[in-house]
Amino acid sequence: KFTSICKTYDPIQSAYANILVKNKDIAEVRCNVILDDDCSEYMTDFVCTKTNGDLMVRECISIRLLEKPLSMKLMDMSRTYWLRHGVSDWGIVVDAAEE
């Protein structure tokens, strides 16, 4: 399903890549997609084409980093970018909270 070699940078990405491979509703996956326009310093973790042709975007982040100002800025930048490009199925994937 991956259009090229998928290099993951943390366990969250690795685990989610495996989930995407097994998901029968996902036809194709691109990972580490560089955003153009004025967001070129950021890469989206997964851009997936569903079997119905719709796009789905997922960003992976550790739950402990989620509320950090830079993380929030980057997630908002990604969400805004993809919304401007017509993608409404945008979401984040987090690891389980440590107890």
CSV table of N, CA and C in Angstrom, one decimal:
chain,number,residue,atom,x,y,z
A,1,LYS,N,0.8,-1.2,0.0
A,1,LYS,CA,0.0,0.0,0.0
A,1,LYS,C,0.8,1.3,0.0
A,2,PHE,N,2.1,1.2,0.5
A,2,PHE,CA,3.0,2.3,0.5
A,2,PHE,C,3.5,2.6,-0.9
A,3,THR,N,3.5,3.9,-1.3
A,3,THR,CA,4.0,4.2,-2.6
A,3,THR,C,5.5,4.3,-2.7
A,4,SER,N,6.2,4.3,-1.6
A,4,SER,CA,7.6,4.3,-1.5
A,4,SER,C,8.0,3.7,-0.2
A,5,ILE,N,9.3,3.6,0.1
A,5,ILE,CA,9.8,3.2,1.4
A,5,ILE,C,9.3,4.1,2.4
A,6,CYS,N,8.8,3.5,3.5
A,6,CYS,CA,8.2,4.3,4.6
A,6,CYS,C,9.2,4.3,5.7
A,7,LYS,N,9.8,5.4,6.0
A,7,LYS,CA,10.7,5.6,7.1
A,7,LYS,C,10.0,6.2,8.3
A,8,THR,N,9.9,5.4,9.4
A,8,THR,CA,9.2,5.9,10.6
A,8,THR,C,10.2,6.4,11.6
A,9,TYR,N,9.8,7.4,12.4
A,9,TYR,CA,10.7,8.1,13.3
A,9,TYR,C,10.4,7.8,14.7
A,10,ASP,N,9.4,7.1,15.0
A,10,ASP,CA,9.1,6.7,16.4
A,10,ASP,C,8.1,5.5,16.4
A,11,PRO,N,8.0,4.9,17.6
A,11,PRO,CA,7.1,3.7,17.7
A,11,PRO,C,5.6,4.0,17.3
A,12,ILE,N,5.2,5.2,17.5
A,12,ILE,CA,3.8,5.5,17.2
A,12,ILE,C,3.6,5.4,15.7
A,13,GLN,N,4.5,6.0,14.9
A,13,GLN,CA,4.4,5.9,13.5
A,13,GLN,C,4.5,4.4,13.0
A,14,SER,N,5.4,3.7,13.6
A,14,SER,CA,5.6,2.3,13.2
A,14,SER,C,4.4,1.5,13.4
A,15,ALA,N,3.8,1.7,14.6
A,15,ALA,CA,2.6,0.9,14.9
A,15,ALA,C,1.4,1.3,14.0
A,16,TYR,N,1.3,2.6,13.7
A,16,TYR,CA,0.2,3.0,12.9
A,16,TYR,C,0.4,2.6,11.4
A,17,ALA,N,1.6,2.6,11.0
A,17,ALA,CA,1.9,2.1,9.6
A,17,ALA,C,1.4,0.7,9.5
A,18,ASN,N,1.6,-0.2,10.5
A,18,ASN,CA,1.1,-1.5,10.5
A,18,ASN,C,-0.4,-1.6,10.4
A,19,ILE,N,-1.0,-0.7,11.2
A,19,ILE,CA,-2.5,-0.7,11.2
A,19,ILE,C,-3.0,-0.3,9.8
A,20,LEU,N,-2.4,0.7,9.1
A,20,LEU,CA,-2.8,1.1,7.8
A,20,LEU,C,-2.7,0.0,6.8
A,21,VAL,N,-1.6,-0.8,6.9
A,21,VAL,CA,-1.4,-1.9,5.9
A,21,VAL,C,-2.5,-2.9,6.1
A,22,LYS,N,-3.0,-3.1,7.2
A,22,LYS,CA,-4.1,-4.1,7.5
A,22,LYS,C,-5.5,-3.6,7.2
A,23,ASN,N,-5.6,-2.3,7.1
A,23,ASN,CA,-6.9,-1.7,6.9
A,23,ASN,C,-7.4,-1.8,5.5
A,24,LYS,N,-8.5,-2.6,5.3
A,24,LYS,CA,-9.0,-2.9,3.9
A,24,LYS,C,-9.6,-1.6,3.3
A,25,ASP,N,-9.9,-0.6,4.0
A,25,ASP,CA,-10.5,0.6,3.4
A,25,ASP,C,-9.4,1.6,2.9
A,26,ILE,N,-8.1,1.3,3.1
A,26,ILE,CA,-7.0,2.1,2.6
A,26,ILE,C,-6.4,1.4,1.4
A,27,ALA,N,-6.4,2.2,0.3
A,27,ALA,CA,-5.8,1.7,-1.0
A,27,ALA,C,-4.4,2.0,-1.1
A,28,GLU,N,-3.9,3.2,-0.6
A,28,GLU,CA,-2.6,3.7,-0.9
A,28,GLU,C,-2.1,4.6,0.3
A,29,VAL,N,-0.9,4.5,0.6
A,29,VAL,CA,-0.3,5.3,1.7
A,29,VAL,C,1.0,6.0,1.3
A,30,ARG,N,1.0,7.3,1.6
A,30,ARG,CA,2.3,8.0,1.4
A,30,ARG,C,2.7,8.5,2.8
A,31,CYS,N,4.0,8.4,3.1
A,31,CYS,CA,4.4,8.8,4.4
A,31,CYS,C,5.5,9.9,4.3
A,32,ASN,N,5.5,10.7,5.4
A,32,ASN,CA,6.5,11.8,5.4
A,32,ASN,C,6.3,12.7,4.2
A,33,VAL,N,5.1,13.2,4.0
A,33,VAL,CA,4.8,14.1,2.9
A,33,VAL,C,5.1,15.5,3.2
A,34,ILE,N,6.0,16.1,2.4
A,34,ILE,CA,6.4,17.5,2.6
A,34,ILE,C,5.3,18.4,2.2
A,35,LEU,N,4.9,19.3,3.0
A,35,LEU,CA,3.9,20.3,2.6
A,35,LEU,C,4.5,21.4,1.8
A,36,ASP,N,3.8,21.8,0.7
A,36,ASP,CA,4.3,22.9,-0.1
A,36,ASP,C,3.8,24.2,0.5
A,37,ASP,N,3.8,25.2,-0.3
A,37,ASP,CA,3.4,26.6,0.1
A,37,ASP,C,4.3,27.1,1.2
A,38,ASP,N,3.8,27.7,2.2
A,38,ASP,CA,4.6,28.2,3.2
A,38,ASP,C,4.8,27.3,4.4
A,39,CYS,N,4.6,26.0,4.2
A,39,CYS,CA,4.7,25.0,5.3
A,39,CYS,C,5.8,24.0,5.0
A,40,SER,N,6.8,24.4,4.1
A,40,SER,CA,7.7,23.4,3.6
A,40,SER,C,8.7,22.9,4.7
A,41,GLU,N,8.7,23.4,5.9
A,41,GLU,CA,9.6,22.9,6.9
A,41,GLU,C,8.9,21.7,7.7
A,42,TYR,N,7.7,21.4,7.3
A,42,TYR,CA,6.9,20.4,8.0
A,42,TYR,C,6.6,19.2,7.1
A,43,MET,N,6.6,18.0,7.6
A,43,MET,CA,6.1,16.8,6.9
A,43,MET,C,4.9,16.2,7.6
A,44,THR,N,3.9,15.8,6.8
A,44,THR,CA,2.8,15.1,7.4
A,44,THR,C,3.2,13.6,7.5
A,45,ASP,N,2.8,13.0,8.5
A,45,ASP,CA,3.2,11.6,8.7
A,45,ASP,C,2.6,10.6,7.7
A,46,PHE,N,1.2,10.7,7.6
A,46,PHE,CA,0.6,9.7,6.6
A,46,PHE,C,-0.5,10.4,5.8
A,47,VAL,N,-0.5,10.3,4.5
A,47,VAL,CA,-1.5,10.7,3.6
A,47,VAL,C,-2.0,9.5,2.9
A,48,CYS,N,-3.3,9.1,3.2
A,48,CYS,CA,-3.8,7.8,2.7
A,48,CYS,C,-4.9,8.1,1.7
A,49,THR,N,-5.0,7.3,0.7
A,49,THR,CA,-6.1,7.3,-0.3
A,49,THR,C,-6.9,6.1,0.1
A,50,LYS,N,-8.2,6.4,0.4
A,50,LYS,CA,-9.1,5.3,0.7
A,50,LYS,C,-9.6,4.7,-0.5
A,51,THR,N,-10.2,3.5,-0.4
A,51,THR,CA,-10.7,2.8,-1.6
A,51,THR,C,-11.8,3.5,-2.3
A,52,ASN,N,-12.5,4.5,-1.7
A,52,ASN,CA,-13.5,5.3,-2.3
A,52,ASN,C,-12.9,6.5,-3.0
A,53,GLY,N,-11.6,6.7,-2.9
A,53,GLY,CA,-10.9,7.8,-3.5
A,53,GLY,C,-10.7,9.0,-2.6
A,54,ASP,N,-11.3,9.1,-1.4
A,54,ASP,CA,-11.1,10.2,-0.5
A,54,ASP,C,-9.8,10.1,0.1
A,55,LEU,N,-9.2,11.3,0.6
A,55,LEU,CA,-8.0,11.3,1.3
A,55,LEU,C,-8.2,11.3,2.8
A,56,MET,N,-7.3,10.7,3.5
A,56,MET,CA,-7.3,10.7,5.0
A,56,MET,C,-5.9,11.1,5.4
A,57,VAL,N,-5.7,12.0,6.3
A,57,VAL,CA,-4.4,12.5,6.8
A,57,VAL,C,-4.3,12.2,8.3
A,58,ARG,N,-3.2,11.6,8.7
A,58,ARG,CA,-2.9,11.3,10.1
A,58,ARG,C,-1.6,11.8,10.5
A,59,GLU,N,-1.5,12.5,11.7
A,59,GLU,CA,-0.3,12.9,12.3
A,59,GLU,C,-0.1,12.1,13.6
A,60,CYS,N,1.1,11.6,13.8
A,60,CYS,CA,1.4,10.9,15.0
A,60,CYS,C,2.2,11.7,16.0
A,61,ILE,N,1.8,11.6,17.2
A,61,ILE,CA,2.5,12.4,18.3
A,61,ILE,C,2.3,11.8,19.6
A,62,SER,N,3.3,11.9,20.4
A,62,SER,CA,3.3,11.4,21.8
A,62,SER,C,2.3,12.2,22.6
A,63,ILE,N,1.5,11.6,23.4
A,63,ILE,CA,0.5,12.3,24.2
A,63,ILE,C,1.1,13.3,25.1
A,64,ARG,N,2.4,13.0,25.6
A,64,ARG,CA,3.0,14.0,26.5
A,64,ARG,C,3.5,15.2,25.8
A,65,LEU,N,3.6,15.2,24.5
A,65,LEU,CA,4.0,16.4,23.7
A,65,LEU,C,2.9,17.2,23.1
A,66,LEU,N,1.7,16.6,23.2
A,66,LEU,CA,0.5,17.2,22.5
A,66,LEU,C,0.2,18.6,22.9
A,67,GLU,N,0.4,18.9,24.2
A,67,GLU,CA,0.0,20.3,24.6
A,67,GLU,C,1.2,21.3,24.6
A,68,LYS,N,2.3,20.9,24.2
A,68,LYS,CA,3.4,21.8,24.1
A,68,LYS,C,3.1,22.8,22.9
A,69,PRO,N,3.5,24.1,23.2
A,69,PRO,CA,3.2,25.1,22.2
A,69,PRO,C,3.7,24.8,20.7
A,70,LEU,N,4.9,24.3,20.6
A,70,LEU,CA,5.4,24.0,19.2
A,70,LEU,C,4.6,22.9,18.6
A,71,SER,N,4.3,21.9,19.4
A,71,SER,CA,3.5,20.7,18.9
A,71,SER,C,2.1,21.2,18.4
A,72,MET,N,1.5,22.0,19.3
A,72,MET,CA,0.2,22.5,18.9
A,72,MET,C,0.2,23.4,17.6
A,73,LYS,N,1.3,24.2,17.5
A,73,LYS,CA,1.5,25.0,16.3
A,73,LYS,C,1.6,24.1,15.0
A,74,LEU,N,2.4,23.1,15.1
A,74,LEU,CA,2.6,22.2,14.0
A,74,LEU,C,1.4,21.4,13.6
A,75,MET,N,0.6,20.9,14.6
A,75,MET,CA,-0.6,20.2,14.3
A,75,MET,C,-1.6,21.1,13.7
A,76,ASP,N,-1.7,22.4,14.2
A,76,ASP,CA,-2.6,23.3,13.6
A,76,ASP,C,-2.2,23.7,12.2
A,77,MET,N,-0.9,23.8,11.9
A,77,MET,CA,-0.4,24.1,10.6
A,77,MET,C,-0.8,23.0,9.6
A,78,SER,N,-0.6,21.8,10.1
A,78,SER,CA,-1.0,20.6,9.2
A,78,SER,C,-2.5,20.6,8.9
A,79,ARG,N,-3.3,20.7,10.0
A,79,ARG,CA,-4.7,20.7,9.8
A,79,ARG,C,-5.2,21.8,8.9
A,80,THR,N,-4.7,23.0,9.1
A,80,THR,CA,-5.1,24.1,8.2
A,80,THR,C,-4.7,23.9,6.8
A,81,TYR,N,-3.5,23.4,6.6
A,81,TYR,CA,-3.0,23.1,5.2
A,81,TYR,C,-3.9,22.1,4.5
A,82,TRP,N,-4.2,21.0,5.2
A,82,TRP,CA,-5.0,20.0,4.5
A,82,TRP,C,-6.4,20.4,4.3
A,83,LEU,N,-7.0,21.2,5.3
A,83,LEU,CA,-8.3,21.7,5.0
A,83,LEU,C,-8.4,22.6,3.8
A,84,ARG,N,-7.3,23.5,3.7
A,84,ARG,CA,-7.2,24.3,2.5
A,84,ARG,C,-7.1,23.5,1.2
A,85,HIS,N,-6.6,22.3,1.3
A,85,HIS,CA,-6.5,21.4,0.1
A,85,HIS,C,-7.7,20.4,0.0
A,86,GLY,N,-8.8,20.7,0.7
A,86,GLY,CA,-10.0,19.9,0.6
A,86,GLY,C,-10.1,18.6,1.3
A,87,VAL,N,-9.1,18.4,2.3
A,87,VAL,CA,-9.1,17.2,3.1
A,87,VAL,C,-9.8,17.4,4.4
A,88,SER,N,-10.9,16.8,4.6
A,88,SER,CA,-11.6,17.0,5.9
A,88,SER,C,-11.4,15.8,6.9
A,89,ASP,N,-10.9,14.7,6.4
A,89,ASP,CA,-10.6,13.6,7.3
A,89,ASP,C,-9.1,13.7,7.7
A,90,TRP,N,-8.9,14.6,8.7
A,90,TRP,CA,-7.6,14.8,9.3
A,90,TRP,C,-7.7,14.5,10.8
A,91,GLY,N,-6.7,13.8,11.3
A,91,GLY,CA,-6.7,13.4,12.7
A,91,GLY,C,-5.3,13.2,13.2
A,92,ILE,N,-5.2,13.0,14.5
A,92,ILE,CA,-4.0,12.7,15.2
A,92,ILE,C,-4.0,11.3,15.7
A,93,VAL,N,-2.9,10.7,15.8
A,93,VAL,CA,-2.7,9.4,16.4
A,93,VAL,C,-1.7,9.6,17.6
A,94,VAL,N,-2.2,9.1,18.8
A,94,VAL,CA,-1.3,9.3,20.0
A,94,VAL,C,-1.0,7.9,20.6
A,95,ASP,N,0.0,7.9,21.4
A,95,ASP,CA,0.3,6.7,22.1
A,95,ASP,C,-0.6,6.6,23.3
A,96,ALA,N,-0.6,5.5,24.0
A,96,ALA,CA,-1.4,5.4,25.2
A,96,ALA,C,-0.8,6.2,26.3
A,97,ALA,N,-1.6,6.8,27.2
A,97,ALA,CA,-1.2,7.5,28.3
A,97,ALA,C,-0.5,6.6,29.3
A,98,GLU,N,0.6,7.1,29.8
A,98,GLU,CA,1.3,6.3,30.8
A,98,GLU,C,0.7,6.5,32.2
A,99,GLU,N,0.5,5.4,32.9
A,99,GLU,CA,-0.1,5.5,34.2
A,99,GLU,C,0.9,5.6,35.3
